[in-house]
XYZ file of C-alpha atoms in Angstrom:
432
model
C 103.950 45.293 175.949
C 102.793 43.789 173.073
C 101.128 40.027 173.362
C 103.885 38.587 171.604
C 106.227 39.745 174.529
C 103.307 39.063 177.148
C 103.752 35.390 175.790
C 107.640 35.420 176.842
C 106.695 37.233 180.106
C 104.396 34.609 181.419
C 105.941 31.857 179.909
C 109.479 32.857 182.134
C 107.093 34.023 185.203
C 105.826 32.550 188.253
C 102.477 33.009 187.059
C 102.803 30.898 183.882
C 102.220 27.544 185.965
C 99.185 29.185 188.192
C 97.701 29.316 184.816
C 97.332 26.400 184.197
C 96.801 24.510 187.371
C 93.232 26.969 187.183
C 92.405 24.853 184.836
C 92.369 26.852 181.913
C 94.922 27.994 179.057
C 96.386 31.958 178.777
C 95.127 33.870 175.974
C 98.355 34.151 174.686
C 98.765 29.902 174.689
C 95.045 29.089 173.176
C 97.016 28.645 169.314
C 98.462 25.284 171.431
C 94.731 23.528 171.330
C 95.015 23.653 167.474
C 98.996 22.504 167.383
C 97.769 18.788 167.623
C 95.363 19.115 165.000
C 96.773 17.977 162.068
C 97.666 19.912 158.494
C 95.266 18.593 155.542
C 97.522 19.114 152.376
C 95.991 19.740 149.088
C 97.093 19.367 145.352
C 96.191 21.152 142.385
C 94.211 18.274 141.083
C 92.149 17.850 144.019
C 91.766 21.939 143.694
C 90.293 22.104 140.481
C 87.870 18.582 140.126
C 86.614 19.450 143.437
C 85.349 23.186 141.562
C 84.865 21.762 138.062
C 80.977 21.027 139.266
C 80.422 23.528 141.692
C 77.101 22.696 143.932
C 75.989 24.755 146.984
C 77.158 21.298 148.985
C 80.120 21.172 147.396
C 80.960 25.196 147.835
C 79.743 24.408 151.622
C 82.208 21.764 152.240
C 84.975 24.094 150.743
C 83.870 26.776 153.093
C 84.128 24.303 156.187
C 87.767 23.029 154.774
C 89.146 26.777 155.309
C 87.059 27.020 158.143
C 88.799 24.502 160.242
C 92.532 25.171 157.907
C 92.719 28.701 158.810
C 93.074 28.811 162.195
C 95.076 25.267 162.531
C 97.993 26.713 159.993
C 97.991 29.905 161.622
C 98.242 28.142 165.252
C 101.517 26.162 163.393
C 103.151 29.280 162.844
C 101.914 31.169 166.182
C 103.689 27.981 167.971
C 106.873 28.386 165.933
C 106.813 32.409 166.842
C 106.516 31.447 170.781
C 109.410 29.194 170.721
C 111.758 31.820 169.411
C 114.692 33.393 171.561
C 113.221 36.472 173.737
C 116.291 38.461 171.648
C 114.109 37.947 168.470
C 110.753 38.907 170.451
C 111.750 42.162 170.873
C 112.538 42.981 167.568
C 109.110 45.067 166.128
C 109.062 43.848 163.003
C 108.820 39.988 163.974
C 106.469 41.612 166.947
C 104.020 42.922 164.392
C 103.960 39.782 162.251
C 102.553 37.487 165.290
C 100.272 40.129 166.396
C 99.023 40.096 162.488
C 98.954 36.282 163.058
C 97.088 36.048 166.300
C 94.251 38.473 165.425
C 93.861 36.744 162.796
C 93.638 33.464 164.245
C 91.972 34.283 167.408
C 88.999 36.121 164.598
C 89.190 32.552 162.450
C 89.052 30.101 164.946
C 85.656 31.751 166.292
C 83.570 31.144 163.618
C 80.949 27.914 163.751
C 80.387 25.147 161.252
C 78.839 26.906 157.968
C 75.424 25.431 156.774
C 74.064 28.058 154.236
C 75.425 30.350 151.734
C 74.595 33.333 153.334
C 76.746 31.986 156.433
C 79.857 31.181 153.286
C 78.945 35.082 151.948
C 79.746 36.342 155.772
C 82.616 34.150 156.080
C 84.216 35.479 153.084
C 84.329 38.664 154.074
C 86.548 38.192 156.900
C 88.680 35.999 155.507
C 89.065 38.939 152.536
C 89.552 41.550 155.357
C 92.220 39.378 156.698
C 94.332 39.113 153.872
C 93.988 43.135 153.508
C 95.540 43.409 157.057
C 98.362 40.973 156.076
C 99.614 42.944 153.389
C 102.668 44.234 155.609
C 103.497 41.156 156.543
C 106.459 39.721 154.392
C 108.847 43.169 154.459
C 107.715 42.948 158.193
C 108.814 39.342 158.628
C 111.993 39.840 155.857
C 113.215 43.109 157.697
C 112.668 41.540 161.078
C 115.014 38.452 159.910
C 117.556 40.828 158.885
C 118.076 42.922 161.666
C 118.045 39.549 164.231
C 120.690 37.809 161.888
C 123.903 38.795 164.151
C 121.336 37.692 167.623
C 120.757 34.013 166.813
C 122.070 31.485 164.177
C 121.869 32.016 160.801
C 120.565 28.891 159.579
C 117.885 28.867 162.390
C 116.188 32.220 161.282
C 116.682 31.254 157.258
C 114.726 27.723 157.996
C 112.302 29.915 160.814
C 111.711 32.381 157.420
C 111.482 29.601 154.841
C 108.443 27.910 156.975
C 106.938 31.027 156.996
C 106.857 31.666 153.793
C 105.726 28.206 152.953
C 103.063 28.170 155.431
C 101.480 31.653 154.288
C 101.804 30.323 150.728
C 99.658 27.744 151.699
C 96.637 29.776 153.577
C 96.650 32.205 150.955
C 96.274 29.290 148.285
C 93.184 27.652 149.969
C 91.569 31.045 151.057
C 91.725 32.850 147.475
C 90.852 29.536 145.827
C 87.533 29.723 148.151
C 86.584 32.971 147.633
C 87.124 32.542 144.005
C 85.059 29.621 143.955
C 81.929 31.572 145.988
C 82.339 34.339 143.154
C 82.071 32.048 140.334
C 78.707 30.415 142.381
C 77.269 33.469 142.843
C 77.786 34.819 139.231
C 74.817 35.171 137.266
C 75.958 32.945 134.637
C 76.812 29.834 136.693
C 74.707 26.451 136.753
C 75.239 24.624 139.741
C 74.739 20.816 137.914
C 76.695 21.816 134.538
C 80.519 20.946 134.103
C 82.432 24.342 133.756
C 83.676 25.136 130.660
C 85.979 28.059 132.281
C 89.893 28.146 131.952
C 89.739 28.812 135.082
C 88.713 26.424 138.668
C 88.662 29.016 141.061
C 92.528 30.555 140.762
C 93.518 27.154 138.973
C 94.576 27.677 135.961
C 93.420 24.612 134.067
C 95.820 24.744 130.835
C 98.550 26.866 131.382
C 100.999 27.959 129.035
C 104.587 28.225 129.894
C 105.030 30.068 126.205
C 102.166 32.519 127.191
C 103.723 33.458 130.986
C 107.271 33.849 129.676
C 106.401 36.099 126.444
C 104.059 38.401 129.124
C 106.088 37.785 131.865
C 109.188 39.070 129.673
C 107.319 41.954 128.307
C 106.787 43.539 131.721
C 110.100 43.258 132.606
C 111.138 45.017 129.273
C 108.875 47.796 129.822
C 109.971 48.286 133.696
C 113.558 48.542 132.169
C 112.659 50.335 129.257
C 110.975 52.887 131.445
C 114.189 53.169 133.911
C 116.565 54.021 130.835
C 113.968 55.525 128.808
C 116.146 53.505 125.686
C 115.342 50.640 123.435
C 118.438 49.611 122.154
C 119.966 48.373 125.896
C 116.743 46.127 126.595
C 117.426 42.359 125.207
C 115.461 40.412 123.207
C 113.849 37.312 124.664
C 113.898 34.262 122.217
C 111.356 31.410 123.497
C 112.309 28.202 121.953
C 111.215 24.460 122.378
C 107.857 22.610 123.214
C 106.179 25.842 122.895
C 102.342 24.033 122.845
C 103.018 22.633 126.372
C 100.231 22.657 129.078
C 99.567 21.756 132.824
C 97.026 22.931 135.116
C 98.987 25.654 137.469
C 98.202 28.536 139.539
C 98.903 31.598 137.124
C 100.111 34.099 139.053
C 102.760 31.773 141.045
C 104.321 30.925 137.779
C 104.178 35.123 136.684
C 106.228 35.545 139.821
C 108.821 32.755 139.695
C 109.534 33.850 135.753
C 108.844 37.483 135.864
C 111.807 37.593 138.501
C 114.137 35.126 136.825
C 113.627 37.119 133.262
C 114.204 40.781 135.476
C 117.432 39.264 137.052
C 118.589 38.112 133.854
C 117.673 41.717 131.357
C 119.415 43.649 134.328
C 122.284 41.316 134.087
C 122.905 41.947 130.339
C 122.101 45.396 130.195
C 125.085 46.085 133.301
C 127.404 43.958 131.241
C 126.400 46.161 127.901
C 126.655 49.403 129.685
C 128.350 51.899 128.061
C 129.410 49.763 124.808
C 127.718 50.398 121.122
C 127.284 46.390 120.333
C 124.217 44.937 121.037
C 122.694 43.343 123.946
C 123.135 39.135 124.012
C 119.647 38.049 123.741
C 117.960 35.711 126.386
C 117.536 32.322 125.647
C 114.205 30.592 126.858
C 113.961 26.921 126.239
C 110.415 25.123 126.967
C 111.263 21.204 127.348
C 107.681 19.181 127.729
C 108.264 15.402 129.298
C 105.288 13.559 130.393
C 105.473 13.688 134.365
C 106.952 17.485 134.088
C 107.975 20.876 132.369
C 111.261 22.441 132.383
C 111.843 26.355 131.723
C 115.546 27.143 131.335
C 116.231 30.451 130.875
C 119.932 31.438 129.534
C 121.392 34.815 129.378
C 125.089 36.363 128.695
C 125.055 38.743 131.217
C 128.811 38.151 133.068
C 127.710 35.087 135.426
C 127.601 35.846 139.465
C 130.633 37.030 141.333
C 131.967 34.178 143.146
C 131.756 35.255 146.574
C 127.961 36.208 145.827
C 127.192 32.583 145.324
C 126.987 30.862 148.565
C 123.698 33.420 149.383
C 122.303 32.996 146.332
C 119.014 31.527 148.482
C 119.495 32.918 151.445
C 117.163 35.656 152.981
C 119.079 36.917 155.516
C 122.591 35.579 154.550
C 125.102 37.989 152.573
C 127.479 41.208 152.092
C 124.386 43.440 150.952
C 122.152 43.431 153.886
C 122.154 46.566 154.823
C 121.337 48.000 150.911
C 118.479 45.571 151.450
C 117.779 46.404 154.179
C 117.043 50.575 153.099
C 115.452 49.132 150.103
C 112.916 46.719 151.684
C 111.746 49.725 153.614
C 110.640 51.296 150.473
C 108.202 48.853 149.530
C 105.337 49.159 152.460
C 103.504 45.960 151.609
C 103.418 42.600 149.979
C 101.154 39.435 149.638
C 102.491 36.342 149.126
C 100.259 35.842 145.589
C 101.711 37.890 143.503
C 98.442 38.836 141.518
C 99.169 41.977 140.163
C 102.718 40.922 138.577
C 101.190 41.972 135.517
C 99.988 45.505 135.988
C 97.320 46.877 134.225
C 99.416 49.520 132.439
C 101.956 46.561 131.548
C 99.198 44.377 130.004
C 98.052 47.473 127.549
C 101.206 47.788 126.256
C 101.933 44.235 125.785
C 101.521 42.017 122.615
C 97.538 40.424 122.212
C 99.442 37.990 120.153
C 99.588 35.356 123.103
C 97.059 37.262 125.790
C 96.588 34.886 129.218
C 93.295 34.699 130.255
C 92.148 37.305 132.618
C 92.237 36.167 136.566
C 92.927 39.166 138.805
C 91.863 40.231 142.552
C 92.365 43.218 144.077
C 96.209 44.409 143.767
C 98.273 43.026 146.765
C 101.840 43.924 145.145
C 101.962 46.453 143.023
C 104.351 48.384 145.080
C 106.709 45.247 144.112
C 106.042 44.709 140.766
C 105.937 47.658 139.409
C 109.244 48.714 141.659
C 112.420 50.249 139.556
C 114.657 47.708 138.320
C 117.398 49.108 140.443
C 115.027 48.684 143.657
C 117.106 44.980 144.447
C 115.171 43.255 147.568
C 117.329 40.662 147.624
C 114.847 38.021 147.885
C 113.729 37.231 144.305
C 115.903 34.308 143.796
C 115.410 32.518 147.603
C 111.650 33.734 146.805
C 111.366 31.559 143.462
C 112.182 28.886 145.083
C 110.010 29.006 147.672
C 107.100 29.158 145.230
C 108.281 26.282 143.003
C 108.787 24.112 145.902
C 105.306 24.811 147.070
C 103.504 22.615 144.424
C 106.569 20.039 144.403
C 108.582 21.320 141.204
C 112.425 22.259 141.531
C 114.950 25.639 140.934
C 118.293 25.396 140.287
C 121.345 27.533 139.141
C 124.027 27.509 137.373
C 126.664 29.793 137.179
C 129.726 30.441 134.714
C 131.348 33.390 136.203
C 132.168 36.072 133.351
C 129.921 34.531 130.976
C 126.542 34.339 131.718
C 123.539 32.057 133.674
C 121.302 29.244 133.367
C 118.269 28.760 135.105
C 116.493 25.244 135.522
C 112.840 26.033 136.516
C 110.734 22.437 136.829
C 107.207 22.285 137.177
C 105.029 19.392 137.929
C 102.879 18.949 135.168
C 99.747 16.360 136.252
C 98.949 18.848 138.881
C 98.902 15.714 141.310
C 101.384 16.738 144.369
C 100.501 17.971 147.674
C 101.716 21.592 148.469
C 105.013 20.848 150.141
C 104.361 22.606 153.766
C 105.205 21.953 157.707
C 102.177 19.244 159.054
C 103.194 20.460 162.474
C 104.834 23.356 164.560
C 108.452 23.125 162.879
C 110.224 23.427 166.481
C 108.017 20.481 168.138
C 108.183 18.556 165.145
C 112.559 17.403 166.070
């Protein structure tokens, strides 16, 4: 029995309340100390001025912020896990998640407060070992959602999956952004009292460039189709349009992933309305519109528009008539991380244009298996994926659909890098 059923077991069993009246908590309830601590949201901004001058102080008070963040976002999600229906516990996808969740916490919550940089160098390592073991984590938690959809309400496990999601956004943000920030310290070339000149605070990108993302971002997604039908003339053109100068401070590779899928959704869209025709493909219409609190990507293809009885799941993970293709396709892809880093794959980048290169910012490949998966491999979470990401840093993704015609897509960013990341402050279940 796993300690994710063990939970259920003593929570239903005599020996639940003896547990307690010894005067001390189960193993399996300890994530409940850290429930009541409260969720310290961060913004962009606050991201990259807090790195701009990076001291040993400062990179020591950034190790103590994850330190005590960790543990208390992982005990949010731990607590929403317990207070499922015993029906979902037993699933082993959604079993393997919290066990993924509780080492980690139960390794997180154990370190003590961090006064050198030898202590941040030791601390790093874990927290890079835990992401590693995570990597299984989102087909684990997607599958698991998937095969529980006919056991519970729908709309409970979408919002249980969306929180998730959200949440493990949100640790990844703060942990890579820290162990970013101890590389650039210990690099050779740093100077602890000098401004950095960098593009780059930690993973912030500090002038991002929507034109740059969607002419690389579209260039993958050619080549990945290109490489499928091993033919030119069925791949459409992208045309990028508009404020095409327009900047804002932005994690990189959550923008790759929010355009990389809209741009695959849309080439695969034209290309199945082309098939077997001579005329040439519609091209794709990107329009960049700059206005001074945000940025809005619309992306417009001809591609036939979405069926009408596809549109109600259009953002659902675990809503639809296609589960079960998504369900044999997920289990192709044997891990993801919830970064996206590796969007652009080093093979990709080589054969893309120099014209417009993006600065380089990569870790160690977390989703390559995604990324780089055949355009026909549909997951069926791109779309309710996007907008998960967008949301996360308070921007917006909507769409619009003219059936047997084509799409647009209305993708809006905040641009003074000045919201909180939009997450759950408390257990989602104990917070009604």
């Amino acid at each position: 029995m796993t300690a994710f059923q063990q939970y259920f077991h003593r929570r239903d069993g005599p020996h639940h309340r003896q547990d307690h009246l010894r005067g001390g908590l189960p193993a399996f309830l300890m994530s409940e100390c850290w429930v009541d601590r409260p969720i310290r949201p961060i913004s962009l901004r606050q991201l990259f001025f807090f790195g701009r001058t990076l001291t040993e102080e400062r990179l020591i008070s950034s190790a103590n912020y994850v330190r005590s963040e960790l543990p208390t976002r992982l005990a949010h999600r731990l607590r929403d896990m317990q207070k499922l229906p015993y029906v979902v516990v037993t699933n082993p996808h959604l079993s393997t998640v919290y066990e993924l969740y509780y080492k980690a916490f139960e390794t997180l919550r154990r370190v003590p407060l961090i006064k050198t940089v030898e202590e941040n160098d030791e601390y790093c390592k874990a927290i890079s070992g835990t992401l590693k073991e995570h990597l299984a984590v989102i087909p684990n938690l997607v599958i698991g959602v998937l095969e529980c959809q006919d056991l519970v309400h729908p709309q409970m496990m979408e919002d249980f999956i969306n929180t998730m999601l959200r949440a493990r956004i949100s640790r990844r943000v703060i942990a890579e952004q820290h162990l970013a920030l101890t590389e650039t310290f210990d690099s050779p070339w740093h100077f602890p009292e000098k401004k950095s000149e960098s593009e780059f605070v930690g993973e912030v990108l500090l002038r991002c460039n929507a034109r740059d993302i969607v002419k690389q971002s579209g260039e993958l997604a050619q080549q990945l189709s290109r490489k499928a039908t091993n033919s030119d003339s069925a791949i459409p053109e992208i045309k990028i349009s508009g404020h095409l100068e327009a900047t804002f401070p932005y994690i990189q590779s959550h923008l790759e992933y929010i355009v990389g899928e809209l741009l695959r959704n849309s080439i695969l869209a034209v290309m199945e309305k082309n098939h077997g025709t001579c005329s040439k493909p519609s091209p794709i219409e990107v329009l960049i519109c700059e206005a001074p609190q945000h940025v809005v990507i619309r992306i417009s293809d001809q591609g036939g528009g979405i069926p009408r009885d596809i549109v109600p799941y259009l953002w659902s993970f675990n809503k639809g008539p296609k589960n079960a293709a998504r369900l044999r396709n997920l289990e192709k892809v044997p891990a993801m991380a919830a970064t996206v880093d590796e969007l652009q794959t080093s093979s990709a980048r080589q054969g893309a244009s120099n014209n417009h290169a993006l600065p380089e910012k990569r870790r160690d490949s977390s989703l390559s298996s995604l990324s780089s998966r055949p355009p026909n491999l549909r997951l069926g979470m791109g779309l309710p994926m996007s907008r998960v990401y967008a949301e996360y840093w308070a921007g917006s993704l909507q769409l619009h659909s003219l059936e047997g015609y084509g799409v647009d897509v209305f993708l809006q960013i905040s641009k003074l890098g000045n919201q909180n990341e939009q997450i759950n402050t408390r257990a989602s279940i104990d917070a009604v």
